[in-house]
PDB file of C-alpha atoms in Angstrom:
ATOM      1  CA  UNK E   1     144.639 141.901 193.745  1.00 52.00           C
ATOM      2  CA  UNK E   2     141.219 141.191 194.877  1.00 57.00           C
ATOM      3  CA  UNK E   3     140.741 145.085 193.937  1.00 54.00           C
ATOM      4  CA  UNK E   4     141.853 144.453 190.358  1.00 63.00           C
ATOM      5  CA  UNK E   5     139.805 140.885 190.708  1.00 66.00           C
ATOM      6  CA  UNK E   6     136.844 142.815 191.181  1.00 61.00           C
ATOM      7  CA  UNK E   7     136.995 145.623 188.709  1.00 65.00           C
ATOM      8  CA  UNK E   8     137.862 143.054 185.889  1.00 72.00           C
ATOM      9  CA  UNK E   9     134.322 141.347 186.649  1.00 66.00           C
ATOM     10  CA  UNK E  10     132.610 144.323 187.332  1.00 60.00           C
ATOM     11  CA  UNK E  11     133.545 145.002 183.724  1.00 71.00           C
ATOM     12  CA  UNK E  12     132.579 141.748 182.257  1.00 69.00           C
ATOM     13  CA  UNK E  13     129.477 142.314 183.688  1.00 57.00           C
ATOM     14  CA  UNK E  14     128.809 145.409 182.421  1.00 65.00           C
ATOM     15  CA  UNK E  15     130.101 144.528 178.690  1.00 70.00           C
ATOM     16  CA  UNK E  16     127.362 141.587 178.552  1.00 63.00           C
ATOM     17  CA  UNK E  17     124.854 144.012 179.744  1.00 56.00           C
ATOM     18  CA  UNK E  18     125.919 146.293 177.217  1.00 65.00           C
ATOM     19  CA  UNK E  19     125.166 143.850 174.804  1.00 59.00           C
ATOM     20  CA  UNK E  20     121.530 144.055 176.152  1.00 56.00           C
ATOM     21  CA  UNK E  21     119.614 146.191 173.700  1.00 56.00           C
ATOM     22  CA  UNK E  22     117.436 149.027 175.056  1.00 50.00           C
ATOM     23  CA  UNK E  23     114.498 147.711 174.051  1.00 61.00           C
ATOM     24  CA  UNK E  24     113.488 144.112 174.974  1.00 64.00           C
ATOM     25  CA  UNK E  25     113.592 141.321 173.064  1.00 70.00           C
ATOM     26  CA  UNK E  26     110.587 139.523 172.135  1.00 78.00           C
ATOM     27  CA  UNK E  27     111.979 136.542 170.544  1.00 81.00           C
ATOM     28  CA  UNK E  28     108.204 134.519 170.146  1.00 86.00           C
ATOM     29  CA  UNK E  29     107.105 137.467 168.811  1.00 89.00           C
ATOM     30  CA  UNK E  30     110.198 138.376 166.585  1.00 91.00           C
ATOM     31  CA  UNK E  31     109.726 134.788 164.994  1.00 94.00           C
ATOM     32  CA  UNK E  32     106.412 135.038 164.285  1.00 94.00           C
ATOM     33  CA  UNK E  33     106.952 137.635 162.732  1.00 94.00           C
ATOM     34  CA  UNK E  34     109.540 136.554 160.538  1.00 94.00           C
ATOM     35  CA  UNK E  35     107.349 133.799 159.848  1.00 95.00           C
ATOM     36  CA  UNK E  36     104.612 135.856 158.622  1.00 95.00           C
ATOM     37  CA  UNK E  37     106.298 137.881 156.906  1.00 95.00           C
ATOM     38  CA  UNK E  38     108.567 134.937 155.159  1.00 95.00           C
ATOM     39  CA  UNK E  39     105.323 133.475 153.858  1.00 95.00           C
ATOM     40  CA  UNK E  40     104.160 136.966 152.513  1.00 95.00           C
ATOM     41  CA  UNK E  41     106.962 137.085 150.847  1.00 95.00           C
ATOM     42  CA  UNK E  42     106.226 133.392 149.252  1.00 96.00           C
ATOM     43  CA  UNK E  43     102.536 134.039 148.558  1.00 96.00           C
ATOM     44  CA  UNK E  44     103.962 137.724 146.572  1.00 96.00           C
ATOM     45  CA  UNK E  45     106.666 135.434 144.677  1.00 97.00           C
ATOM     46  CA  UNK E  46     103.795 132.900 143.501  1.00 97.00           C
ATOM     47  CA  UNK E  47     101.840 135.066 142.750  1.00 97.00           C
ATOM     48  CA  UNK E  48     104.140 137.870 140.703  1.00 97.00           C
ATOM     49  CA  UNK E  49     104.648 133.769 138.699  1.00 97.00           C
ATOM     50  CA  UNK E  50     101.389 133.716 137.836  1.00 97.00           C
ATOM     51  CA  UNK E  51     100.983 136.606 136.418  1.00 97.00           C
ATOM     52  CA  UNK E  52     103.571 136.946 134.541  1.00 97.00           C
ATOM     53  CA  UNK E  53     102.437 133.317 132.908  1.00 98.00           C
ATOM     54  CA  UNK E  54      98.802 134.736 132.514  1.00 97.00           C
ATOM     55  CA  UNK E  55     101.250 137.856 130.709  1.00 98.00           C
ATOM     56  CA  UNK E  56     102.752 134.909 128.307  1.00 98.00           C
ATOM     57  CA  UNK E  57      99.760 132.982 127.781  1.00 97.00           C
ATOM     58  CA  UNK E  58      98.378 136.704 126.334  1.00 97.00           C
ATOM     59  CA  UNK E  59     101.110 137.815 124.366  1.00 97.00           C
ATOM     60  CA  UNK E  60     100.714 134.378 122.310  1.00 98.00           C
ATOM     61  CA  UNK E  61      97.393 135.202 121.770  1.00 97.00           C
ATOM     62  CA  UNK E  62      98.029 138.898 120.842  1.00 97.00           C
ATOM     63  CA  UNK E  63     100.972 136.944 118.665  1.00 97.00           C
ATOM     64  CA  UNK E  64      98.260 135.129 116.875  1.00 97.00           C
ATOM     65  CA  UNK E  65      95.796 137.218 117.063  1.00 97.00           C
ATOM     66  CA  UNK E  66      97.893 140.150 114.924  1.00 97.00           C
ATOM     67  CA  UNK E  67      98.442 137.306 112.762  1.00 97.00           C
ATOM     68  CA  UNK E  68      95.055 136.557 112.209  1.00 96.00           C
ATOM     69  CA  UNK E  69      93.947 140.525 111.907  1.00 96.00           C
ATOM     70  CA  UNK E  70      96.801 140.790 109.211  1.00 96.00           C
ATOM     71  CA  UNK E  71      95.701 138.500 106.726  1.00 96.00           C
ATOM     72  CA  UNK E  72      91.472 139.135 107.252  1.00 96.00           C
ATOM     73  CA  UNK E  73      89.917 140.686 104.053  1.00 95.00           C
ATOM     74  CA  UNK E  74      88.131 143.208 106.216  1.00 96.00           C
ATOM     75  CA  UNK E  75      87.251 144.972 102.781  1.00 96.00           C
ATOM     76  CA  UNK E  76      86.462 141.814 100.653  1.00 96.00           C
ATOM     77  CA  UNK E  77      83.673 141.248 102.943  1.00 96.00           C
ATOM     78  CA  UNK E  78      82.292 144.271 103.543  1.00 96.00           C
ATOM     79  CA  UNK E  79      82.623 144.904  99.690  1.00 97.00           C
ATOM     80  CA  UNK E  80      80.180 141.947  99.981  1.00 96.00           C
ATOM     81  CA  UNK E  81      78.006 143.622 101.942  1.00 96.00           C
ATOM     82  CA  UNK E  82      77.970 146.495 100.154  1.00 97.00           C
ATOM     83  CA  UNK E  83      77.049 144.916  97.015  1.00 97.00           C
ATOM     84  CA  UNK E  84      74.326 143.214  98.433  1.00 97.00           C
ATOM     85  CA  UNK E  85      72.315 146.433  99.218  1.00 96.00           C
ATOM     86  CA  UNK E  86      73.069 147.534  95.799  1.00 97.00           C
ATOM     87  CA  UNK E  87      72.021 144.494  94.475  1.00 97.00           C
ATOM     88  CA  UNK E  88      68.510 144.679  97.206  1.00 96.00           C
ATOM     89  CA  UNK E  89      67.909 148.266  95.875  1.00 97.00           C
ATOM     90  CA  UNK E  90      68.025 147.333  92.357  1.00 97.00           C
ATOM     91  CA  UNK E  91      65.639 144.044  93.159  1.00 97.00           C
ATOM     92  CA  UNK E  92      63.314 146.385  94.801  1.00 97.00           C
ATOM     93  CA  UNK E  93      63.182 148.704  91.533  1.00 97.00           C
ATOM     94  CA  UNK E  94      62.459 145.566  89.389  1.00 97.00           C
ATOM     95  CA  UNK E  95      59.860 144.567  91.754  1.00 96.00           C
ATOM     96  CA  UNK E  96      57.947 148.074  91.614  1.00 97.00           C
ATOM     97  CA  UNK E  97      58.639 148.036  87.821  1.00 95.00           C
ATOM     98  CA  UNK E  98      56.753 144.149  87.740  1.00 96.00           C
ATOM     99  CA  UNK E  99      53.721 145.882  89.800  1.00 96.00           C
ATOM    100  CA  UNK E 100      53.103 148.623  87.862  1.00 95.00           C
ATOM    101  CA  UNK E 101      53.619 146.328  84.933  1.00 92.00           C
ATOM    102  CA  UNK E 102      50.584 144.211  86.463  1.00 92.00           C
ATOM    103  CA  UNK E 103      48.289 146.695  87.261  1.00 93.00           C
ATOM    104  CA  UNK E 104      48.787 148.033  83.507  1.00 88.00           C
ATOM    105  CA  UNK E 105      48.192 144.295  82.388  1.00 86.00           C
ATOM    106  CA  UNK E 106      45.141 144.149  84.582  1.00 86.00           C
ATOM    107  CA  UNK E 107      43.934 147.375  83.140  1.00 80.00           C
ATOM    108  CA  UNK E 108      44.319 146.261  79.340  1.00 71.00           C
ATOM    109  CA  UNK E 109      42.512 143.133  80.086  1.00 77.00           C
ATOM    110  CA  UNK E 110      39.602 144.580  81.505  1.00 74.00           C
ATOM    111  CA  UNK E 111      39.635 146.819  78.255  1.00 68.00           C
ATOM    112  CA  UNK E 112      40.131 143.680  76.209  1.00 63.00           C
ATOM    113  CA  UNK E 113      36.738 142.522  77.067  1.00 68.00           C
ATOM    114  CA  UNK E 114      34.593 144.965  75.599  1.00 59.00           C
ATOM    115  CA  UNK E 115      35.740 143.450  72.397  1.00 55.00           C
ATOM    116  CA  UNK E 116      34.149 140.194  73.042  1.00 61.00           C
ATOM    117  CA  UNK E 117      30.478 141.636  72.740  1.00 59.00           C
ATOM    118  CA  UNK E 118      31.324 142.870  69.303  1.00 56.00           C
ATOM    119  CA  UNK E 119      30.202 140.645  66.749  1.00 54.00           C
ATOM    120  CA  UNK E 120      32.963 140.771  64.447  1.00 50.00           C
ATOM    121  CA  UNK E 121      35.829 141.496  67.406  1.00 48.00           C
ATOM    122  CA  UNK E 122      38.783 144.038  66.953  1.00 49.00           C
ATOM    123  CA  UNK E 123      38.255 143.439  62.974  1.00 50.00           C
ATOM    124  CA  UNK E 124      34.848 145.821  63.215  1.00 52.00           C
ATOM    125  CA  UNK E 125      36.898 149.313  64.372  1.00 51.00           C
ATOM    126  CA  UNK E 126      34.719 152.452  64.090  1.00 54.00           C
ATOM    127  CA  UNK E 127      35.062 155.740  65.528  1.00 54.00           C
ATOM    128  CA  UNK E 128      33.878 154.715  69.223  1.00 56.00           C
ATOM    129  CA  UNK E 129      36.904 155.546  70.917  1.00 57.00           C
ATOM    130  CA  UNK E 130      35.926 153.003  73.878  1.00 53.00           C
ATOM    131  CA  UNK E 131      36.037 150.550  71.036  1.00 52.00           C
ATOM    132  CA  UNK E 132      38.965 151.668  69.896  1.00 59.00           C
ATOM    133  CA  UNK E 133      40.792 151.826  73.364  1.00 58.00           C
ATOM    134  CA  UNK E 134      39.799 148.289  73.897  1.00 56.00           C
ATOM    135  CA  UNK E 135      41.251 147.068  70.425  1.00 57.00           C
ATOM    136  CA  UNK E 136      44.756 149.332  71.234  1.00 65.00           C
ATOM    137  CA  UNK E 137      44.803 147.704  74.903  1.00 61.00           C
ATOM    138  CA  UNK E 138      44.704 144.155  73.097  1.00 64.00           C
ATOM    139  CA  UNK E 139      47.954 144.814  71.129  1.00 73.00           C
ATOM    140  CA  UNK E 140      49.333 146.067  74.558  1.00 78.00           C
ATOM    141  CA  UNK E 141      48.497 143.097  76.438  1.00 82.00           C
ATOM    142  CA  UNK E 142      51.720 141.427  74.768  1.00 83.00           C
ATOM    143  CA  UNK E 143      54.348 143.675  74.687  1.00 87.00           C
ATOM    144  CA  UNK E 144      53.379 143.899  78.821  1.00 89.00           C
ATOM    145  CA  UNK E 145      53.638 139.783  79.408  1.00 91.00           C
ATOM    146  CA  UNK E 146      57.084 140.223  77.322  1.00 92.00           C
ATOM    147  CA  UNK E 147      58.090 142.838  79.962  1.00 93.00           C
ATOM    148  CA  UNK E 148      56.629 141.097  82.841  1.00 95.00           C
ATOM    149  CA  UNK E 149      58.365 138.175  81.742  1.00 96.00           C
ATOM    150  CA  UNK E 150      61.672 140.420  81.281  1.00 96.00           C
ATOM    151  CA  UNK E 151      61.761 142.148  84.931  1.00 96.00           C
ATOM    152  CA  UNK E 152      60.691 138.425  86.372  1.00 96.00           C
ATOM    153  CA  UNK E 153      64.499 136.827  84.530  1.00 97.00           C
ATOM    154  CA  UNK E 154      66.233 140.021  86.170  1.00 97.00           C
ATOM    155  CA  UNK E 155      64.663 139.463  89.565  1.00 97.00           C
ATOM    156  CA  UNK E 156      65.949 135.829  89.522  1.00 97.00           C
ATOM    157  CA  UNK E 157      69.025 137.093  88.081  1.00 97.00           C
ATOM    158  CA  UNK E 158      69.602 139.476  91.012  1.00 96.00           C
ATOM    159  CA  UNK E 159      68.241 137.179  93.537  1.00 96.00           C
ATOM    160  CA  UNK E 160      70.649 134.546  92.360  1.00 96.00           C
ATOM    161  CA  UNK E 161      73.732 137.064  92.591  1.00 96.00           C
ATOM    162  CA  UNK E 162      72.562 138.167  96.034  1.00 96.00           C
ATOM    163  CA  UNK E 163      72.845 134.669  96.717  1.00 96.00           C
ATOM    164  CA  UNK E 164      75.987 134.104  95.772  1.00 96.00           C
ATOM    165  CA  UNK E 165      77.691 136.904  97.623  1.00 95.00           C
ATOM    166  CA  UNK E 166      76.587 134.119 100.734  1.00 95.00           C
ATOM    167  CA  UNK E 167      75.574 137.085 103.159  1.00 96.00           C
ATOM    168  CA  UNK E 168      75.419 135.009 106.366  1.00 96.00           C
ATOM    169  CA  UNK E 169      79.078 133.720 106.555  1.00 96.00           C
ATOM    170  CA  UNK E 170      80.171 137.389 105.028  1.00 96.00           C
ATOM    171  CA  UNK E 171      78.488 138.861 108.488  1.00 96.00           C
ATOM    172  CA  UNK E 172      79.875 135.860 110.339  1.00 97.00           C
ATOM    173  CA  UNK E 173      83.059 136.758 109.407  1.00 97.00           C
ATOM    174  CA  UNK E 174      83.027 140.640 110.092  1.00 97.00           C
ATOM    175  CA  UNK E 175      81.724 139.481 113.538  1.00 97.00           C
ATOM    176  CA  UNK E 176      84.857 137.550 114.017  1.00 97.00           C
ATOM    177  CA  UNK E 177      86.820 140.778 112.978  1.00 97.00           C
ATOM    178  CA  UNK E 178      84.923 142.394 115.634  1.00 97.00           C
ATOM    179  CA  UNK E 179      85.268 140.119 118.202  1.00 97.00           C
ATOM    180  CA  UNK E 180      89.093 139.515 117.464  1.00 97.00           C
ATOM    181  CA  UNK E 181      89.905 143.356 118.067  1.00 97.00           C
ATOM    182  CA  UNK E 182      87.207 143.378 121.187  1.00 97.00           C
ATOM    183  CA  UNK E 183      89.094 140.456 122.926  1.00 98.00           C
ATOM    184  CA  UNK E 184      92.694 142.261 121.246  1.00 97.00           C
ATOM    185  CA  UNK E 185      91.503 144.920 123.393  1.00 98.00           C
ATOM    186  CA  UNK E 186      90.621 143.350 126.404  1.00 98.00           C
ATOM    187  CA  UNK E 187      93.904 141.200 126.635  1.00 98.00           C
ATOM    188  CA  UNK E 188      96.241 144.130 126.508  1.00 97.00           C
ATOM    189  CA  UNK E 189      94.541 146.310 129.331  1.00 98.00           C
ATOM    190  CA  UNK E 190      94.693 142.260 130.989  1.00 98.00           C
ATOM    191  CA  UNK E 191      98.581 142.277 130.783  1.00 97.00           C
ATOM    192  CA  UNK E 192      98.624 145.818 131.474  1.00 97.00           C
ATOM    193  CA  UNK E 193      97.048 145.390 134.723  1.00 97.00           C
ATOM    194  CA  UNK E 194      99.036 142.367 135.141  1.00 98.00           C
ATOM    195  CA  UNK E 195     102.185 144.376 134.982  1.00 97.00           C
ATOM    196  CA  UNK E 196     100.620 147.150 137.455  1.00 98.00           C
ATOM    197  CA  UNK E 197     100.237 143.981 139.832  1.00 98.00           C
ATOM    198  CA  UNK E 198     103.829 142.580 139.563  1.00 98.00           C
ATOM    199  CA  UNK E 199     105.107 145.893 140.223  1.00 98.00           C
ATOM    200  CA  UNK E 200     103.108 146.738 143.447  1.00 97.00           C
ATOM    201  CA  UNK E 201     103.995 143.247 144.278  1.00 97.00           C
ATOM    202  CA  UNK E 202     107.410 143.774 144.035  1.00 97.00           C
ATOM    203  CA  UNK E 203     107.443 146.980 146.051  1.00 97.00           C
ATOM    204  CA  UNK E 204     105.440 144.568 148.756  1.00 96.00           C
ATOM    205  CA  UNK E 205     108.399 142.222 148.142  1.00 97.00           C
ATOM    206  CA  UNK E 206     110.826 144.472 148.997  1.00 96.00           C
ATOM    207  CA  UNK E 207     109.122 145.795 152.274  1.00 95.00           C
ATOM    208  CA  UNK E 208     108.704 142.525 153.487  1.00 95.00           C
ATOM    209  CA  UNK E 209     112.160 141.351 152.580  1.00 95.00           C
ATOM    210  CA  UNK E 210     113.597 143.906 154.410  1.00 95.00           C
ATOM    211  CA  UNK E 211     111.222 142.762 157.635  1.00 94.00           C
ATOM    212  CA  UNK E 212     112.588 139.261 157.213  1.00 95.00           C
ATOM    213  CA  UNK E 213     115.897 140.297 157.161  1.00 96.00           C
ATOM    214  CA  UNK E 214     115.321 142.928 159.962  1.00 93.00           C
ATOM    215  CA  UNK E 215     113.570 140.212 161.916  1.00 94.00           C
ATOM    216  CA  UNK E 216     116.945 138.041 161.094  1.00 94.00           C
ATOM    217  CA  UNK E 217     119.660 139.994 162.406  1.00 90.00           C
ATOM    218  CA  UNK E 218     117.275 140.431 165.720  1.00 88.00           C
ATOM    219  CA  UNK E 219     117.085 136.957 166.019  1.00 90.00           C
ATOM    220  CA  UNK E 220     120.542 136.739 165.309  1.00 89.00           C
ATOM    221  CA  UNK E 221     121.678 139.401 167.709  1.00 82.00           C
ATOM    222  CA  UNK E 222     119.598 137.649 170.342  1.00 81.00           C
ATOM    223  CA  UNK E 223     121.029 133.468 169.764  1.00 84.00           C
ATOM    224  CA  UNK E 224     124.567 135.276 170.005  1.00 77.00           C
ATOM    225  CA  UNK E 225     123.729 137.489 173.252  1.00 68.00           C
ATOM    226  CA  UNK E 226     120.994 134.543 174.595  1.00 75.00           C
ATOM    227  CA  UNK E 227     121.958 134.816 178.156  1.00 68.00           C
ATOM    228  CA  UNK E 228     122.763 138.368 178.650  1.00 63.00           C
ATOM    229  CA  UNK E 229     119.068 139.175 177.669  1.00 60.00           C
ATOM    230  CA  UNK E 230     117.391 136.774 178.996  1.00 62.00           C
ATOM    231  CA  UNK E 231     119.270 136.761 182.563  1.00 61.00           C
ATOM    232  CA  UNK E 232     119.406 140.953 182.181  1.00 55.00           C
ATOM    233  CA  UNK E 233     117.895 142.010 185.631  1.00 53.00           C
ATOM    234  CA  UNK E 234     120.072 138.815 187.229  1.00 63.00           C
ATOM    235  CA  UNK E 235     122.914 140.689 185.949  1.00 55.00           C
ATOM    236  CA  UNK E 236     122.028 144.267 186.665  1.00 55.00           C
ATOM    237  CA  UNK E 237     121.488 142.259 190.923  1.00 61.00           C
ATOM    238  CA  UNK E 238     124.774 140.676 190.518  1.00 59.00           C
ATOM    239  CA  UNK E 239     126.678 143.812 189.169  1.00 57.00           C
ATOM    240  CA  UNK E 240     125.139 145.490 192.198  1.00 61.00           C
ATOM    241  CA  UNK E 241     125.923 143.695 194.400  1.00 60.00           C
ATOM    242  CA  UNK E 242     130.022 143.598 193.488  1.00 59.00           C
ATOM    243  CA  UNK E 243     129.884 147.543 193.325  1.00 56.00           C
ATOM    244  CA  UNK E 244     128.641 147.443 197.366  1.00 54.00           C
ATOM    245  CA  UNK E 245     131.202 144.246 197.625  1.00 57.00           C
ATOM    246  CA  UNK E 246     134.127 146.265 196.149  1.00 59.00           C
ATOM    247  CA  UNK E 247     133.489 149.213 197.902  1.00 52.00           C
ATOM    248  CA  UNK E 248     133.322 147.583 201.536  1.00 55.00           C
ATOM    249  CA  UNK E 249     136.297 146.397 200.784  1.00 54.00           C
ATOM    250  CA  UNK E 250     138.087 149.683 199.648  1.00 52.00           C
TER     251      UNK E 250
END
């Protein structure tokens, strides 16, 4: 009996230190662990949340910003534009036309004058062609005011129209085209690098989930086999110690 007494502690021994694993136990260590790796997991969560409201907040502005790119007269105002260097063009014709116009006004006055030391004016015409000249350069003089007067009405004219195409906010406009596609542009590589982040996060996620939960069934393992581990070499004496015990006695 004491035989049978023996072998059936001997045994109980050995089963709880069996249950010993083969590598130690670090149980601060393990939990610190866990806890590190726990609040990894918290700080990937929070973050993965912000992103993917940073991802909402830019889709509603992609939203309106489509919106906003749909119903823009692009054309309308660069028709504008294109109309005012038309219009600029033709204003600088009418201004070389006005110059010429006024040099050949200058030029028939000048002529006009030799008329005045003649007694009897541009009624006394003889064969002097300078005479002459200077009487044809007088009935010049105002069919060139007339045009002068002419190509000044279409310069305001065209000035006026250049003014109404209002230019500035036309440009102003365009620019807020531009910018509107820029920032378009800008927000989708945004959310695409967003969505690059969420998914390395999630991979991170993962990995440390996995930790955690390897880190759990360790701590686990260890609160349900407490006193094997941490009393293993007491055991390893004790079991000793009834092998030499049982044997003396066989």
């Amino acid at each position: 009996k004491e035989i049978e007494a023996s072998k059936t502690s001997i045994a109980g021994l050995e089963k709880r230190i069996a249950a010993v694993p083969a590598e130690p136990i670090d149980i601060e260590k393990i939990l610190t662990e866990k806890e590190e790796s726990a609040s990894s997991l918290e700080s990937f969560h929070e973050e993965n949340s912000r992103f993917r409201g940073e991802i909402k907040k830019n889709e509603d502005f992609l939203r309106k910003t489509n919106e906003f790119l749909k119903k823009f007269k692009l054309e309308f105002y660069k028709n504008q534009l294109d109309q005012e260097t038309t219009k600029k063009k033709h204003l600088e014709k009418l201004t070389n036309e006005a110059a010429l116009e006024e040099q050949a006004l200058g030029s028939y006055e000048k002529q006009q004058c030799v008329l005045k030391g003649i007694p009897c004016g541009d009624s006394y015409l003889t064969s002097c062609r300078f005479i002459k000249d200077a009487y044809n350069a007088s009935q010049e003089i105002k069919n060139v005011k007339e045009k002068l007067l002419e190509l000044k009405n279409k310069k305001k004219v065209t000035n006026d129209q250049i003014i109404s195409l209002d230019i500035p906010s036309a440009r102003l406009r365009i620019h807020e085209h531009e910018e509107a596609l820029r920032k378009k542009e800008e927000v989708t590589k945004e959310s695409g690098t967003y969505e690059l982040n969420i998914q390395k996060n999630l991979n991170k996620i993962a990995e440390f989930g996995s930790k955690v939960a390897e880190n759990q069934k360790k701590i686990d393992y260890y609160n349900a086999n407490k006193e094997p581990i941490e009393n293993y070499k007491e055991l390893i004496k004790e079991k000793e110690n009834k092998v030499i015990l049982s044997v003396r006695r066989w």
